[in-house]
Each structure stands twice: as C-alpha cells, then as structure tokens.
Coordinates of C-alpha atoms in Angstrom, one line a residue:
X1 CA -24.5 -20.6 3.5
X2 CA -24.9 -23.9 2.3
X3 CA -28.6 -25.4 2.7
X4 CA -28.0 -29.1 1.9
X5 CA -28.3 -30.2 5.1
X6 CA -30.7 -27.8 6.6
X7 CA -34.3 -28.0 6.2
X8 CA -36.7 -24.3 6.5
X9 CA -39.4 -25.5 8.4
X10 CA -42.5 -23.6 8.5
X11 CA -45.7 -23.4 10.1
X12 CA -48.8 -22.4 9.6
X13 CA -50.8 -22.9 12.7
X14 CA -54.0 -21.3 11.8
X15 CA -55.7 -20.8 8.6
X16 CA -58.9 -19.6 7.3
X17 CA -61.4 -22.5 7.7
X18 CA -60.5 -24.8 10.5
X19 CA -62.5 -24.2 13.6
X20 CA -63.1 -25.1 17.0
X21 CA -66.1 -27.2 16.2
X22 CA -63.3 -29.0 13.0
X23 CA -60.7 -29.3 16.6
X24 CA -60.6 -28.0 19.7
X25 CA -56.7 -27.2 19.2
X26 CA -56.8 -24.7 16.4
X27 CA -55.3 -21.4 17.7
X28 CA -57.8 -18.4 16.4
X29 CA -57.5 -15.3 19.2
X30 CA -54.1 -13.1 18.4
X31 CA -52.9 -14.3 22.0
X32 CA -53.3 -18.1 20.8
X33 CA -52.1 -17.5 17.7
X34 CA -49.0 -15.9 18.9
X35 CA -48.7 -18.6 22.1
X36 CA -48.5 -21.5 19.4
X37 CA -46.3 -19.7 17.4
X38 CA -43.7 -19.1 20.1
X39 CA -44.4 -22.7 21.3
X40 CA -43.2 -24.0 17.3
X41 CA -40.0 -21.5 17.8
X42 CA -39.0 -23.0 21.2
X43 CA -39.7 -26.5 19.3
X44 CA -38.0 -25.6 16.2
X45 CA -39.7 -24.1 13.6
X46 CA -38.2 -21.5 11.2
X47 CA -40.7 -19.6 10.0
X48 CA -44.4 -18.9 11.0
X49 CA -46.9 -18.0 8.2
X50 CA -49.9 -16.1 9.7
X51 CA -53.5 -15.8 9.1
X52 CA -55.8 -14.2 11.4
X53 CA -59.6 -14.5 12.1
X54 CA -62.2 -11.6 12.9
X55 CA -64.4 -11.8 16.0
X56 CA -66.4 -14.7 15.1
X57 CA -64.0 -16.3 14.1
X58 CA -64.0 -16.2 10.4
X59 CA -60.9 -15.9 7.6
X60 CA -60.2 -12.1 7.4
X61 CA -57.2 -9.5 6.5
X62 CA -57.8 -7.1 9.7
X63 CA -55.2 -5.5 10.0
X64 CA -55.8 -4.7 13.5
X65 CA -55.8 -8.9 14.1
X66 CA -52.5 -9.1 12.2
X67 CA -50.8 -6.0 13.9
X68 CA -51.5 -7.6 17.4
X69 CA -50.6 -11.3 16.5
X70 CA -47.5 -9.8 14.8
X71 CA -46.4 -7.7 18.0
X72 CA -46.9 -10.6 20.6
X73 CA -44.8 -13.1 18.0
X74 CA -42.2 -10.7 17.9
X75 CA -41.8 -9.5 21.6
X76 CA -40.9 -13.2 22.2
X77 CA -39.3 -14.7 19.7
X78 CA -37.1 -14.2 16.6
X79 CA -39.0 -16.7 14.2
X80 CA -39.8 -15.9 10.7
X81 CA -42.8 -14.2 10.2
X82 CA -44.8 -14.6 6.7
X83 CA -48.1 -12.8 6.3
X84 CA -50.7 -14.6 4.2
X85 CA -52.0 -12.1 1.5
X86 CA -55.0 -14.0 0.8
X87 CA -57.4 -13.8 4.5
X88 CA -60.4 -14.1 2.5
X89 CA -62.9 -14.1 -0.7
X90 CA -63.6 -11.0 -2.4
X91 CA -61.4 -8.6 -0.5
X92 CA -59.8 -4.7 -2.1
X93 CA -56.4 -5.2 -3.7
X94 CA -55.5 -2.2 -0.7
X95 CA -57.0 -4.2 2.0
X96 CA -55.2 -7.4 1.1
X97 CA -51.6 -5.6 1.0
X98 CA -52.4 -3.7 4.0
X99 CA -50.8 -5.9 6.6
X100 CA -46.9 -6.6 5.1
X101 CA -47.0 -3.2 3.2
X102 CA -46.7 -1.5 7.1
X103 CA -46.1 -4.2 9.4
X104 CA -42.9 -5.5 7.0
X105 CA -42.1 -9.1 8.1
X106 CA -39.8 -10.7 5.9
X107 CA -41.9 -12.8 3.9
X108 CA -45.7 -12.8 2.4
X109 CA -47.3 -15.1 0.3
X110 CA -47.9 -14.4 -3.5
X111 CA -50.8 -16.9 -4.7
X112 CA -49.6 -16.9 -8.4
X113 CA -53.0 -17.4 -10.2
X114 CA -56.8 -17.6 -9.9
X115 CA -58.2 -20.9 -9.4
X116 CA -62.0 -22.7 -8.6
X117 CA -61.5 -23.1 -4.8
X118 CA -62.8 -26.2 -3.3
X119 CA -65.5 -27.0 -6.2
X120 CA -67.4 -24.0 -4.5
X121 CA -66.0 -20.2 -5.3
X122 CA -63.5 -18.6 -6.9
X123 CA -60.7 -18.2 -5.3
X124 CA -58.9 -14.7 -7.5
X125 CA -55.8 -13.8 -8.1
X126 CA -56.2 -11.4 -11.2
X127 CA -53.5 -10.1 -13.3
X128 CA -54.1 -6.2 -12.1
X129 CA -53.6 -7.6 -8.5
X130 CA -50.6 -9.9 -9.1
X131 CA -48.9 -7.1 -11.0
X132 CA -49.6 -4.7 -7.8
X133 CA -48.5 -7.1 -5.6
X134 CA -45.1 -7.8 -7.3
X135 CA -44.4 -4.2 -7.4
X136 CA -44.9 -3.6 -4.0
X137 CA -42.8 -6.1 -2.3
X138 CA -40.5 -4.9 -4.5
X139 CA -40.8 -1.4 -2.7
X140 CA -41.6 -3.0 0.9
X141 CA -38.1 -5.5 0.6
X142 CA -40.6 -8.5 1.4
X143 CA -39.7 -11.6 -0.2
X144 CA -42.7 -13.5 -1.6
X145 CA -43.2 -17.0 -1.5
X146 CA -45.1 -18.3 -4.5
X147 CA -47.8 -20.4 -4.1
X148 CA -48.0 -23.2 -6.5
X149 CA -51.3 -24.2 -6.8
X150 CA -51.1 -26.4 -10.5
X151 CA -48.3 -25.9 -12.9
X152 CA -49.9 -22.9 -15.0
X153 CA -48.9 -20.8 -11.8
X154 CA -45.0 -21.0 -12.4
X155 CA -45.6 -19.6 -15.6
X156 CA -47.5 -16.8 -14.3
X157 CA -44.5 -16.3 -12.1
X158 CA -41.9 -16.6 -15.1
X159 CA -44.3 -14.2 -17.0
X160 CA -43.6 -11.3 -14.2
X161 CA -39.9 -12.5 -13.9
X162 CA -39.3 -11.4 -17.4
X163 CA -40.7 -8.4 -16.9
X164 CA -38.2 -7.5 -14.5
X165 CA -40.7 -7.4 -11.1
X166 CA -39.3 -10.8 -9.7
X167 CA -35.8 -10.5 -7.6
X168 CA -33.2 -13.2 -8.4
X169 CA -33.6 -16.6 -6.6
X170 CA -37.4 -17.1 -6.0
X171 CA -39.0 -19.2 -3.5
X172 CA -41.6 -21.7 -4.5
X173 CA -44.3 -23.2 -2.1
X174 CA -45.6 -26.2 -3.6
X175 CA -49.4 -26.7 -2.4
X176 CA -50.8 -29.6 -3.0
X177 CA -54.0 -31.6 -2.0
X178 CA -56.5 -28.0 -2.4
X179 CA -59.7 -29.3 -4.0
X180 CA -59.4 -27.3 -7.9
X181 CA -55.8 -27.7 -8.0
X182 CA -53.5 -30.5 -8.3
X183 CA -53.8 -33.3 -6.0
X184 CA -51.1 -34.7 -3.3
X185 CA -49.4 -36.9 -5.1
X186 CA -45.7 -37.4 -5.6
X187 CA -45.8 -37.5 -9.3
X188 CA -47.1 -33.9 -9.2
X189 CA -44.9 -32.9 -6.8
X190 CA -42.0 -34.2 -9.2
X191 CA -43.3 -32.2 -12.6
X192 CA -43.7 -29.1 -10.5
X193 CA -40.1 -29.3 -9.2
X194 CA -38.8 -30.5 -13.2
X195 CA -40.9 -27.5 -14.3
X196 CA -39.1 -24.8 -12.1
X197 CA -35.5 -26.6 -12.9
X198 CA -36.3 -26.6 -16.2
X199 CA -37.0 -22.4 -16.0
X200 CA -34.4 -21.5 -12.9
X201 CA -32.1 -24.3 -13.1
X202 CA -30.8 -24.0 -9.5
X203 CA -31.5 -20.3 -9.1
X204 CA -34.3 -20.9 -7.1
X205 CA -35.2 -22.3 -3.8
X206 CA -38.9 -24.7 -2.8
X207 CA -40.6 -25.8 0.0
X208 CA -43.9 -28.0 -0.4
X209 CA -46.9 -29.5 1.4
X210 CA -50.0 -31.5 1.4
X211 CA -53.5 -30.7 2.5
X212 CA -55.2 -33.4 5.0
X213 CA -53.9 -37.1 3.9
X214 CA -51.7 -36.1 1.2
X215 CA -49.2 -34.2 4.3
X216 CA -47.0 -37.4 4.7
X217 CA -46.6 -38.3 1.4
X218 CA -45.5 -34.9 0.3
X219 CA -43.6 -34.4 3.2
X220 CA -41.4 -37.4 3.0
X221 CA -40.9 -37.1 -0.7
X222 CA -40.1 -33.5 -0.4
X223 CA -37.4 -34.4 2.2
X224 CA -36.0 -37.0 0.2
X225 CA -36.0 -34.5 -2.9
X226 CA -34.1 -32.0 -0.6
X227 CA -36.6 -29.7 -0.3
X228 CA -38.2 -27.6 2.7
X229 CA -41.3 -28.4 4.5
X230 CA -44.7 -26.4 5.4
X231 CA -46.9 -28.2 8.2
X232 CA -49.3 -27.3 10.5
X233 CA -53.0 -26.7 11.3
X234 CA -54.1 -24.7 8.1
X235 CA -53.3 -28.1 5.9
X236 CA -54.1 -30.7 8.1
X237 CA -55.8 -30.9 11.5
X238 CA -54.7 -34.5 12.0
X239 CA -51.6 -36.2 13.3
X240 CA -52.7 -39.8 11.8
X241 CA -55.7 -41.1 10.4
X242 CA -58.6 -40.5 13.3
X243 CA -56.3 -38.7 15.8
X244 CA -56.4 -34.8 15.7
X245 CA -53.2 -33.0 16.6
X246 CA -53.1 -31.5 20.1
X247 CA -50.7 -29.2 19.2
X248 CA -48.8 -27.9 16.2
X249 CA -45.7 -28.3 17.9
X250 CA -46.5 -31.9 17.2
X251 CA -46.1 -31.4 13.2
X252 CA -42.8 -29.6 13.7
X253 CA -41.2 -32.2 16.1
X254 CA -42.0 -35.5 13.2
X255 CA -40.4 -33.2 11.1
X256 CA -37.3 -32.8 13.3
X257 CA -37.0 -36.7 13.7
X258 CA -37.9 -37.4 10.3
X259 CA -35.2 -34.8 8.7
X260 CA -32.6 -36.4 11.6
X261 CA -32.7 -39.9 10.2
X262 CA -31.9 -38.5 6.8
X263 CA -28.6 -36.6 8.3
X264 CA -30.4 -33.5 8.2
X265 CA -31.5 -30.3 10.4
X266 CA -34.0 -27.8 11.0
X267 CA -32.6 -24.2 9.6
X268 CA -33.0 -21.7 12.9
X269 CA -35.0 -18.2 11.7
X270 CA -31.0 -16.7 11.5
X271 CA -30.0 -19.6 8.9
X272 CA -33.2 -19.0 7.5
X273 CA -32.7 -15.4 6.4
X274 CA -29.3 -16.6 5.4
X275 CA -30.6 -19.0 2.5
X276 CA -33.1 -17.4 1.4
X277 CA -31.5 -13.9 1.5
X278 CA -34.3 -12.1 3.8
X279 CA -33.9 -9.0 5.8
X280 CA -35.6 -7.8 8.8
X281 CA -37.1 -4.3 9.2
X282 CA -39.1 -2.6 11.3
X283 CA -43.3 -1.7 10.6
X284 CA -44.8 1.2 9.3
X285 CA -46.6 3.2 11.7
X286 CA -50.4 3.0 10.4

C-alpha cells in the first residue's frame, strides 16, 4: 500500500504525569481510558498508545490496569493498540515487558536510550534492558516504535540493527519538547529525519511530536515533511495557549482538517497495519 497520502494518526490520551488537578479531562480509570480511546477511533485515530495509572492515580505498569483497558479497547473497536513499555521510574526489566509479552497488541514502544528526565531523575534505558527488549518482540511479533529522544538514540537503534535483532523497515517516533532531550524545534526535527535517511534511506517509516507548545510546530512541519503524527493528552494538555482540551478527540479532528488541506487522509487501523506491516494476535493467558 502506498502511504503518500495517508497520515497514521496516533494518540496517546493518557500518560504518566498529567492529572486531574493539571485538567479535569485527562482520562486515568481503565473505563475512561478505554471510553476516550473508542471516542478517537469513532473520530479517526489509527492507533492508540496506552499508559495506565494505579489506584491513586500514579504512572505504573500493572498489568492488571493494562489487561482491563486493553479488553474494553478491543471489545469496541478495531484501533491500533501500542503498549508503552516505560509506566514508570525504577521498574524490573520482567515487570516492564509484562504487558505486550502476554496481552500482544501490535505495537509497544522501545525508548532507545537512557536519558536525565525532566532535569530531575533518570529516566533508564540500559543496554541489558534494550537488548531484552529487542529480543522479545522479536519472539512476541510486536513491532516497536522507537522513541527518539536526541539523536544518539538512532544509533543505539542502528547498533541492535546490525546485530541482527531489528526487523526490516523500523518505525521511528520523533519526541521532541521532553526537558533533557532535544527541544521542539523544526531544525531538530529536520537532523533527526536526515540522520535516519542517511542510515535507512527509505527503508524506514517516522511519526513525530512535540511536548506542550512545541505540538503545532512539530505537527505542521511533520505533515509538510510527509510524516505521521502523535497527539494527545500525554504531550500536551492544551488545545491553544490558556485553553485546555476538553477532549482528545479534539487533537485528532485538527489533525484531520489540517492533513485535508494538504490533500491528505487519516490511515484507518486496517491501512495502518498495511504500511507498517503489523499483525494482530490474540493475548497470552497470564
């Protein structure tokens, strides 16, 4: 399928630090989680990366939270799911691979490299883990979406391609804006995009975003560069300066009228799992 008109829209309603007290919109519950999920789908959105929170409400990897949110999703809808792998500081290797290891959506994300987070912890991604991780999506058939954090993390990625534990045709999320990575500007989003053509050529395939004020910039740019989009309430709470969002289905319709001016639709989850050569499957019992 050719993706030069289509645009893989995802969202990522949730998070692991907005909270009701940041907006009262954020979705944190399993059942609100999976309600604005379903909500995007019916909107338009292609794919639907997934955090969950524990019972106060904090970032967490329980399964249990993931294996509900992941049922209700999928008894509605046929969206895209992509399980973070990252619900929290300081968490096992095990616990952290728990979720898309038996649950098996058709994406998970891959944070390619260890980084200061926010000016405040570290936010790790060691080698052992990486390695682990690579291997077992391998095993699982789960496509991982690299997170680009600053340009050192391609390499890591190229690193692990040569040794043979990448599949052909990665997919790149550009994230940009993160306090200790690079910031959301449309120069960086340029030398990110040259570094992985310089590496893949056009054997690869990108999506970006931009945390709080960068999100317009680096969504236009990236739509103009042909690229796919990531929006939602994990990045950016706010629809325009001083007015929060009242819905996430908000981010995915600008998208929709913003990709139609350029000539340009939103992939559907089938399309999606067309270009970027996913397959579905069925979870694990625990």
């Amino acid at each position: 399928m050719s993706s030069e008109n289509k645009v893989i829209l995802t969202v990522a309603c949730t998070g692991a630090w907005p909270q009701k007290s940041d907006t009262p919109y954020i979705p944190l519950t399993p059942r609100e989680e999976a309600d604005e999920i379903v909500r995007c789908h019916e909107t338009g959105a292609s794919i639907a990366h997934i955090h969950v929170r524990d019972d106060e409400n904090r970032a967490s990897m329980d399964f249990d939270k993931f294996s509900e949110t992941v049922r209700l999703v999928r008894e509605r809808c046929d969206i895209v799911i992509n399980l973070t792998t990252s619900g929290g500081l300081g968490l096992s290797d095990d616990v952290r691979m728990k979720p898309f290891q038996l649950l098996r959506p058709e994406m998970a994300s891959f944070d390619a490299g260890t980084m200061n987070w926010a000016h405040s912890t570290v936010f790790e991604n060691s080698p052992r883990f990486l390695e682990k991780l690579a291997v077992s999506m391998n095993e699982c058939q789960v496509k991982p979406e690299f997170e680009i954090f600053d340009g050192g993390m391609i390499y890591n990625v190229l690193y692990y391609n040569k040794k043979g534990l990448i599949q052909p045709r990665p997919h790149f999320q550009f994230v940009l804006g993160a306090p200790g990575g690079m910031t959301a500007e449309v120069k960086n989003l340029m030398f990110l995009l040259d570094t992985c053509k310089q590496h893949y050529g056009d054997s690869f395939t990108w999506s970006a975003l931009g945390i709080g004020r960068g999100h317009l910039p680096i969504m236009f740019a990236a739509l103009a560069l042909g690229g796919n989009i990531r929006v939602g309430m994990e990045d950016n709470i706010f629809y325009r300066k001083g007015e929060l969002a009242q819905s996430n289905t908000w981010f995915v319709e600008r998208v929709k009228r913003v990709a139609a001016e350029m000539d340009k639709t939103i992939a559907t989850p089938d399309e999606t799992r067309a270009i970027l050569g996913l397959a579905r499957q069925q979870p694990i019992s625990a």
